[in-house]
Amino acid sequence: MNSEPERPAAPERFSEEPATVQVRRSPRYANFMLLGALLGAIVAFVLTLAFPENPDFGRLQVFGFLLLIGVAVGVALFGLLAILLERLVGRKVHSVRADRVEVHVARAEEIDARTDAEKPVSDASTEQHPPQLPPTT
């Protein structure tokens, strides 16, 4: 008995008819929240330098407190902005024609089964040969 699974027939590269798909734009939440965190950090830095130094706390401590608040508020505000943009822009759905393409990925067994004549030239040129040592007497 053969223990290898059966290989499916080779798929077509392109389908006969293009399909119609619906595309909806959506903001990337992580990018919005990172931008909010960055702007919150900049605002914390500017506020730290804008006011005179406090005798009870050093500038670094004030910057740390403002940084915590600024980053949290920035992430929250820009996350909310992304949600609002999705509600406004996400309503519009566009129909687009798309061709279906199927890609066959070679498995490791198929690559190992190739003969030397089928292997690309670049494989042979990158092989490492051990250095030849001079004979010892």
Short mmCIF file of C-alpha atoms in Angstrom, two decimals:
data_model
loop_
_atom_site.label_atom_id
_atom_site.label_comp_id
_atom_site.label_asym_id
_atom_site.label_seq_id
_atom_site.Cartn_x
_atom_site.Cartn_y
_atom_site.Cartn_z
CA MET A 1 0.00 0.00 0.00
CA ASN A 2 1.11 3.50 -0.76
CA SER A 3 1.17 5.71 2.34
CA GLU A 4 1.36 8.99 0.38
CA PRO A 5 -1.88 10.95 0.01
CA GLU A 6 -3.37 11.29 -3.43
CA ARG A 7 -2.46 14.46 -5.28
CA PRO A 8 -5.37 16.48 -6.60
CA ALA A 9 -5.56 17.28 -10.27
CA ALA A 10 -3.66 20.39 -11.36
CA PRO A 11 -5.90 23.42 -10.83
CA GLU A 12 -6.64 25.92 -13.56
CA ARG A 13 -4.61 29.09 -13.38
CA PHE A 14 -7.55 31.41 -14.15
CA SER A 15 -11.26 30.84 -13.90
CA GLU A 16 -13.37 31.22 -17.04
CA GLU A 17 -15.42 34.15 -15.73
CA PRO A 18 -14.30 36.94 -13.45
CA ALA A 19 -16.16 37.04 -10.16
CA THR A 20 -17.83 40.11 -8.73
CA VAL A 21 -16.75 40.87 -5.18
CA GLN A 22 -17.79 43.61 -2.80
CA VAL A 23 -15.09 45.84 -1.33
CA ARG A 24 -15.52 48.01 1.75
CA ARG A 25 -12.89 50.44 3.01
CA SER A 26 -11.98 50.30 6.67
CA PRO A 27 -9.40 52.21 8.75
CA ARG A 28 -6.55 50.31 10.38
CA TYR A 29 -7.19 50.62 14.09
CA ALA A 30 -3.63 49.85 15.18
CA ASN A 31 -2.24 52.64 13.01
CA PHE A 32 -4.74 55.14 14.41
CA MET A 33 -4.00 54.15 18.01
CA LEU A 34 -0.23 54.30 17.46
CA LEU A 35 -0.60 57.76 15.97
CA GLY A 36 -2.69 58.79 19.00
CA ALA A 37 -0.02 57.45 21.37
CA LEU A 38 2.70 59.33 19.48
CA LEU A 39 0.76 62.59 19.54
CA GLY A 40 -0.04 62.10 23.23
CA ALA A 41 3.69 61.69 23.94
CA ILE A 42 4.51 64.83 21.97
CA VAL A 43 1.86 66.82 23.84
CA ALA A 44 3.25 65.53 27.16
CA PHE A 45 6.74 66.64 26.18
CA VAL A 46 5.57 70.09 25.10
CA LEU A 47 3.51 70.57 28.28
CA THR A 48 6.48 69.52 30.41
CA LEU A 49 8.68 72.18 28.84
CA ALA A 50 5.96 74.85 28.61
CA PHE A 51 5.39 75.27 32.34
CA PRO A 52 7.98 76.30 34.94
CA GLU A 53 9.64 73.59 37.00
CA ASN A 54 7.69 72.47 40.07
CA PRO A 55 9.67 72.54 43.35
CA ASP A 56 7.98 69.34 44.57
CA PHE A 57 8.54 67.25 41.41
CA GLY A 58 11.37 67.12 38.90
CA ARG A 59 10.83 67.59 35.17
CA LEU A 60 11.30 63.88 34.54
CA GLN A 61 8.56 62.97 37.03
CA VAL A 62 6.19 65.53 35.53
CA PHE A 63 6.95 64.21 32.05
CA GLY A 64 6.27 60.65 33.20
CA PHE A 65 2.87 61.56 34.66
CA LEU A 66 1.90 63.59 31.61
CA LEU A 67 3.15 60.82 29.34
CA LEU A 68 0.90 58.25 31.00
CA ILE A 69 -2.12 60.52 30.69
CA GLY A 70 -1.26 61.79 27.20
CA VAL A 71 -0.70 58.35 25.69
CA ALA A 72 -3.89 56.94 27.22
CA VAL A 73 -6.01 59.89 26.07
CA GLY A 74 -4.38 59.88 22.61
CA VAL A 75 -5.01 56.17 22.08
CA ALA A 76 -8.62 56.50 23.26
CA LEU A 77 -9.37 59.56 21.11
CA PHE A 78 -7.78 58.20 17.95
CA GLY A 79 -9.42 54.80 18.49
CA LEU A 80 -12.77 56.58 18.72
CA LEU A 81 -11.90 58.57 15.59
CA ALA A 82 -11.17 55.31 13.73
CA ILE A 83 -14.53 53.88 14.81
CA LEU A 84 -16.33 57.02 13.61
CA LEU A 85 -14.49 56.95 10.29
CA GLU A 86 -15.42 53.31 9.81
CA ARG A 87 -19.07 54.15 10.41
CA LEU A 88 -18.95 56.97 7.87
CA VAL A 89 -16.71 55.46 5.19
CA GLY A 90 -17.59 51.81 5.81
CA ARG A 91 -21.16 52.25 4.61
CA LYS A 92 -20.03 52.61 1.02
CA VAL A 93 -19.67 49.22 -0.62
CA HIS A 94 -18.21 48.97 -4.10
CA SER A 95 -18.63 46.03 -6.47
CA VAL A 96 -15.42 45.10 -8.27
CA ARG A 97 -14.57 42.49 -10.91
CA ALA A 98 -11.86 40.10 -9.78
CA ASP A 99 -10.07 37.21 -11.48
CA ARG A 100 -9.46 34.12 -9.43
CA VAL A 101 -5.85 32.95 -9.40
CA GLU A 102 -4.78 29.71 -7.81
CA VAL A 103 -1.14 29.20 -6.91
CA HIS A 104 0.45 25.80 -6.53
CA VAL A 105 3.11 25.78 -3.81
CA ALA A 106 5.74 23.09 -4.13
CA ARG A 107 6.10 20.87 -1.09
CA ALA A 108 9.49 19.87 0.32
CA GLU A 109 9.10 16.29 -0.96
CA GLU A 110 8.57 17.57 -4.51
CA ILE A 111 11.66 19.77 -4.33
CA ASP A 112 13.80 16.89 -3.01
CA ALA A 113 12.48 14.56 -5.72
CA ARG A 114 13.82 16.71 -8.57
CA THR A 115 16.73 15.30 -10.52
CA ASP A 116 20.00 17.20 -10.86
CA ALA A 117 19.04 18.26 -14.39
CA GLU A 118 15.81 19.85 -13.11
CA LYS A 119 17.48 21.81 -10.31
CA PRO A 120 18.19 25.47 -11.02
CA VAL A 121 21.75 26.57 -11.66
CA SER A 122 21.67 28.84 -8.60
CA ASP A 123 21.39 25.79 -6.30
CA ALA A 124 24.69 24.38 -7.59
CA SER A 125 26.53 27.70 -7.36
CA THR A 126 25.67 28.22 -3.69
CA GLU A 127 26.86 24.84 -2.44
CA GLN A 128 29.61 25.02 0.16
CA HIS A 129 32.60 22.71 -0.36
CA PRO A 130 34.94 21.98 2.54
CA PRO A 131 38.41 23.50 2.10
CA GLN A 132 41.15 21.16 0.94
CA LEU A 133 43.87 20.68 3.55
CA PRO A 134 47.48 20.12 2.49
CA PRO A 135 48.80 16.65 3.15
CA THR A 136 50.67 16.27 6.44
CA THR A 137 54.03 14.56 6.59
#
